[in-house]
PDB file of C-alpha atoms in Angstrom:
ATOM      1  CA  UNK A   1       0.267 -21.028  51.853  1.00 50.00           C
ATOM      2  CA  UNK A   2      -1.804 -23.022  55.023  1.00 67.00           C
ATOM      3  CA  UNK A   3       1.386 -25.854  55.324  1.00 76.00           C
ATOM      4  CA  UNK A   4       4.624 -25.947  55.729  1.00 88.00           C
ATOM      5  CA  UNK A   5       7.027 -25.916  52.477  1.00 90.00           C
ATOM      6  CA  UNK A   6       7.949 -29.044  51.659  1.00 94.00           C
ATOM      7  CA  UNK A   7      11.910 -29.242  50.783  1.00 95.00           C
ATOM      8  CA  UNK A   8      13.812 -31.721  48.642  1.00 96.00           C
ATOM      9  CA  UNK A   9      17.171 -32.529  47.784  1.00 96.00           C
ATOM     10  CA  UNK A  10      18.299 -35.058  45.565  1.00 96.00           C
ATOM     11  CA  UNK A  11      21.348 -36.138  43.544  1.00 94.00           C
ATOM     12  CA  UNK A  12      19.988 -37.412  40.261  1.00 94.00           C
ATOM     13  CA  UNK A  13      23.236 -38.806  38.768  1.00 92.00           C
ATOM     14  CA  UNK A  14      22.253 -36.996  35.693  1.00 94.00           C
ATOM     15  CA  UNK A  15      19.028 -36.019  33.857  1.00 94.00           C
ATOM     16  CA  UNK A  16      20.087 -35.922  30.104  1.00 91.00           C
ATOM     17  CA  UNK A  17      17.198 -38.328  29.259  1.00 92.00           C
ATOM     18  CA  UNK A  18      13.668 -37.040  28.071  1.00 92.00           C
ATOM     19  CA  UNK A  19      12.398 -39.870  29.776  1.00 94.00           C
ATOM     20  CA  UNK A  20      14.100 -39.440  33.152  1.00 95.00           C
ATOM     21  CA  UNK A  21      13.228 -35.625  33.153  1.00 94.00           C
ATOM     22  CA  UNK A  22       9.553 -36.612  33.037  1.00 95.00           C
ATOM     23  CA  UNK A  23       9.788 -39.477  35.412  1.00 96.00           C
ATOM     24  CA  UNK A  24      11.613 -36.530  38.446  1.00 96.00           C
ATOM     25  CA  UNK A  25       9.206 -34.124  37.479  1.00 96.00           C
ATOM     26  CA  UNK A  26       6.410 -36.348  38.200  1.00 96.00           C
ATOM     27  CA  UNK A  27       8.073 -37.547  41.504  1.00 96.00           C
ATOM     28  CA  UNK A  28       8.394 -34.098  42.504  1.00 96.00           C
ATOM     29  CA  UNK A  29       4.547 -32.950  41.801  1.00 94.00           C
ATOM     30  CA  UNK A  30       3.473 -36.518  43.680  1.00 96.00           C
ATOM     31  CA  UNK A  31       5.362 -35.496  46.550  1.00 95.00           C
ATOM     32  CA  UNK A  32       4.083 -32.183  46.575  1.00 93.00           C
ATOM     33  CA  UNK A  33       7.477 -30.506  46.175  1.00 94.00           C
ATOM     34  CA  UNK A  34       8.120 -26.514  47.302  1.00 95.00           C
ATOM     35  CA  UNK A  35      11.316 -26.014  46.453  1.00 95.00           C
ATOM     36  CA  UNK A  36      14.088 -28.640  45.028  1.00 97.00           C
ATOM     37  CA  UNK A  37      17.455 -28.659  45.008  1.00 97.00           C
ATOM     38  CA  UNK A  38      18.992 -30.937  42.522  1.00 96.00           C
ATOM     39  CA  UNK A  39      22.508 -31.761  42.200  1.00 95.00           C
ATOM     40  CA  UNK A  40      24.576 -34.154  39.866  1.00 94.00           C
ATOM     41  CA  UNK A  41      22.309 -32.678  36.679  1.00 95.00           C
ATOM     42  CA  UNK A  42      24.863 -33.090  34.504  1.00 95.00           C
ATOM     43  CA  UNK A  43      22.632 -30.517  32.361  1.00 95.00           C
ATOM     44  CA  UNK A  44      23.686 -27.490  30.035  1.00 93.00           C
ATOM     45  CA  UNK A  45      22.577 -24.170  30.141  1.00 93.00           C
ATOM     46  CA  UNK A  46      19.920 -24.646  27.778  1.00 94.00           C
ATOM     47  CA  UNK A  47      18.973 -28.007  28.721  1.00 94.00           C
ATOM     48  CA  UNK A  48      18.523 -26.331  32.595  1.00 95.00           C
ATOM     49  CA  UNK A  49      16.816 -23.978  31.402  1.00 95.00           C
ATOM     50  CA  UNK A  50      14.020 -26.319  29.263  1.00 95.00           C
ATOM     51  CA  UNK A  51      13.671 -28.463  32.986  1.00 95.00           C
ATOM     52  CA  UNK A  52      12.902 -25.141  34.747  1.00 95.00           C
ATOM     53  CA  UNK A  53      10.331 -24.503  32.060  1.00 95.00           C
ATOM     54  CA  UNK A  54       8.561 -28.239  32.276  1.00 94.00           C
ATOM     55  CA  UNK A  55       8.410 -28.055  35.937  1.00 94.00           C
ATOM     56  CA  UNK A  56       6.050 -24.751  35.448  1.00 90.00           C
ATOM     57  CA  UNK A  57       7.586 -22.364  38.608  1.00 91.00           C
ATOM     58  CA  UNK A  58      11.161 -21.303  38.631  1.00 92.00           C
ATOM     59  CA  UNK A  59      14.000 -21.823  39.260  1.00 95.00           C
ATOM     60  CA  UNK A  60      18.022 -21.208  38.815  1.00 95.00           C
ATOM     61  CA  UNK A  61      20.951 -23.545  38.166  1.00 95.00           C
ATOM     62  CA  UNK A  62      24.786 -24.253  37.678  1.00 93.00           C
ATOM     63  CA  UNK A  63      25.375 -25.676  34.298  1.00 93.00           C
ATOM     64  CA  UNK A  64      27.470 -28.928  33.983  1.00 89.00           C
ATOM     65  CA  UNK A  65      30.802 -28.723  31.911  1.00 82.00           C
ATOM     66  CA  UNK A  66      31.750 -31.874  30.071  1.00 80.00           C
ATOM     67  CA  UNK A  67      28.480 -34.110  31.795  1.00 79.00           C
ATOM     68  CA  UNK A  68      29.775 -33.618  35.072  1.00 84.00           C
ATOM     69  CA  UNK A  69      28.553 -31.869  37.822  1.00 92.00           C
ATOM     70  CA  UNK A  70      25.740 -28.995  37.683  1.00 93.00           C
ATOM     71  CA  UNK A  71      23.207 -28.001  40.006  1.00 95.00           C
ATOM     72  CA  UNK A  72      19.520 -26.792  40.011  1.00 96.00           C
ATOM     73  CA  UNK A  73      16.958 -24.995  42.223  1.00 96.00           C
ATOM     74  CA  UNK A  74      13.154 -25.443  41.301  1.00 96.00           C
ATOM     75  CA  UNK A  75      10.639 -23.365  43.594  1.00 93.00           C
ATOM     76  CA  UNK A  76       6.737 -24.308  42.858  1.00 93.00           C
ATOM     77  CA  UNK A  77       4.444 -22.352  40.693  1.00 91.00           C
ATOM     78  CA  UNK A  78       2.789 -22.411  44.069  1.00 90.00           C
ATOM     79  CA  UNK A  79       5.037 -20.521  45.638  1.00 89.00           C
ATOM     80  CA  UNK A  80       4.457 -16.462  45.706  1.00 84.00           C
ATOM     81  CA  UNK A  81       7.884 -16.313  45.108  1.00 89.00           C
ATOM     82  CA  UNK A  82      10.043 -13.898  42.700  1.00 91.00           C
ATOM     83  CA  UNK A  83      13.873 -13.864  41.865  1.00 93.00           C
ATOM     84  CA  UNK A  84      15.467 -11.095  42.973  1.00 93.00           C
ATOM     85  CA  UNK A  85      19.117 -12.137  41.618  1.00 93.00           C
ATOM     86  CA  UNK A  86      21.021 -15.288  41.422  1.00 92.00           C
ATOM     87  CA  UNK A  87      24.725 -16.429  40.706  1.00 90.00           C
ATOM     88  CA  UNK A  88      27.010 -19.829  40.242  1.00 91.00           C
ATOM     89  CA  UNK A  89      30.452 -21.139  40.031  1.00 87.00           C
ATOM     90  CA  UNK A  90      31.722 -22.105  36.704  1.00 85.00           C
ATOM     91  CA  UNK A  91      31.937 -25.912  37.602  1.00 85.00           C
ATOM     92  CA  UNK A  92      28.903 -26.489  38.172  1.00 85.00           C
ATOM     93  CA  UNK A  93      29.190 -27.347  41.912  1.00 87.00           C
ATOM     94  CA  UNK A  94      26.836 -24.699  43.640  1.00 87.00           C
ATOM     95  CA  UNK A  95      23.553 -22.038  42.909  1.00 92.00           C
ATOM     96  CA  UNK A  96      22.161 -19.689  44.567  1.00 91.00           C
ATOM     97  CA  UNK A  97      19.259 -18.043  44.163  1.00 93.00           C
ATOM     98  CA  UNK A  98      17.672 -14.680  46.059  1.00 93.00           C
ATOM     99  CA  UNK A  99      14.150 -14.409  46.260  1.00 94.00           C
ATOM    100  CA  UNK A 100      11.197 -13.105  47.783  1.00 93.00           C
ATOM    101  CA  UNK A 101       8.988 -15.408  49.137  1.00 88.00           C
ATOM    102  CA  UNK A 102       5.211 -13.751  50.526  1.00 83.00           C
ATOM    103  CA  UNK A 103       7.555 -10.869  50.328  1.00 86.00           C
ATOM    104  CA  UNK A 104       9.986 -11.989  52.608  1.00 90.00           C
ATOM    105  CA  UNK A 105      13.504 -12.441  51.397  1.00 93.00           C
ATOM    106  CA  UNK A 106      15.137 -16.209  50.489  1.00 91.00           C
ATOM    107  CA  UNK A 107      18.422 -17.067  49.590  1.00 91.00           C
ATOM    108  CA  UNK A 108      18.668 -20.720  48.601  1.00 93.00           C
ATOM    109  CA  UNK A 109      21.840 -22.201  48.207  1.00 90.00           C
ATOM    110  CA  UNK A 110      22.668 -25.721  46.919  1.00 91.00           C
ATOM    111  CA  UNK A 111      25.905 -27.309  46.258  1.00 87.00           C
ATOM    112  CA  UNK A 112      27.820 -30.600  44.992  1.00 85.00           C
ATOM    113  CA  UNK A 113      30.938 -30.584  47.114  1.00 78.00           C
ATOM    114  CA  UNK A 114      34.161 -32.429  45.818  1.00 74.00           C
ATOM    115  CA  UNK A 115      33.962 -35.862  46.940  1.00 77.00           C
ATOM    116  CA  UNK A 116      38.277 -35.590  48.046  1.00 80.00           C
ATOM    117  CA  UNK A 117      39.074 -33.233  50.506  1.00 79.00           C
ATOM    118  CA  UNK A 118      39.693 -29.794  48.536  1.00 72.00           C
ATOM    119  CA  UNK A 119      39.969 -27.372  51.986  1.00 72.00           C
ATOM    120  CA  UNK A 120      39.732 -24.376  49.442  1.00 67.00           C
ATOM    121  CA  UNK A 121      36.174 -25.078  48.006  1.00 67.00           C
ATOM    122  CA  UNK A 122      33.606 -23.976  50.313  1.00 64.00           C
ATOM    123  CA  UNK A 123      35.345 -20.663  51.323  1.00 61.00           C
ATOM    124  CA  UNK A 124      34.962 -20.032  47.548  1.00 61.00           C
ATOM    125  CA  UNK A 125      31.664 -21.256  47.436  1.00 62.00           C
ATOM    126  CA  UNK A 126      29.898 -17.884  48.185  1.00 64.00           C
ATOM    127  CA  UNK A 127      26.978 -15.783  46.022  1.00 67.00           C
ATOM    128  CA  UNK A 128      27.498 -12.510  45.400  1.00 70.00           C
ATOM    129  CA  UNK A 129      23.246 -11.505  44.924  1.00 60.00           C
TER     130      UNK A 129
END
């Protein structure tokens, strides 16, 4: 890759919608997206899992519980990038995702913090890849 990667982060307020899955996913390719980190999905294992497989690279993700929360990482088809191992809480709050990237080693992280003040969540957000 002759540029930079281009990073994104956004909090979606939820992505349920057919309609507003195709809507991000063109944003993303207009903007010429790398890698993504999405929080606020409010998306389910298997409905993660479908978004990874529109946007055409990869990716790794937090499911929501209950609509709430979740969390996903897209990386470009682009990318020469491979997961190596990845792990999440059970709230949904925070992914991460090893890779190798031109075969150097990535971790990306991404998290939805608590809006209150909870001093014991980010010492327990860690990964364990």
């Amino acid at each position: 890759m002759s540029r930079p990667i281009r990073l994104l982060s956004l909090n979606i307020n939820g992505i349920n919608h057919p309609v507003k899955q195709t809507k991000l996913l063109q944003y993303l390719r207009k903007e010429s997206a790398d890698i993504v980190y999405l929080q606020e999905t409010h998306l389910s294992s298997t409905e993660a899992a479908k978004l990874i497989k529109l946007w055409k690279g990869g990716g790794c993700y937090a499911p929501s519980l209950n609509k709430k929360n979740g969390v996903v990482i897209l990386f470009s088809s682009k990318l020469s990038a491979t997961i190596i191992s990845s792990d999440h809480d059970v709230s949904g709050r925070w992914s991460c995702c090893h890779i190798t990237l031109n075969n150097f080693p990535l971790l990306l992280f991404t998290v939805y913090a608590p809006t209150k003040d909870n001093p014991l969540f980010f010492p327990g957000a860690h990964c364990n890849t």
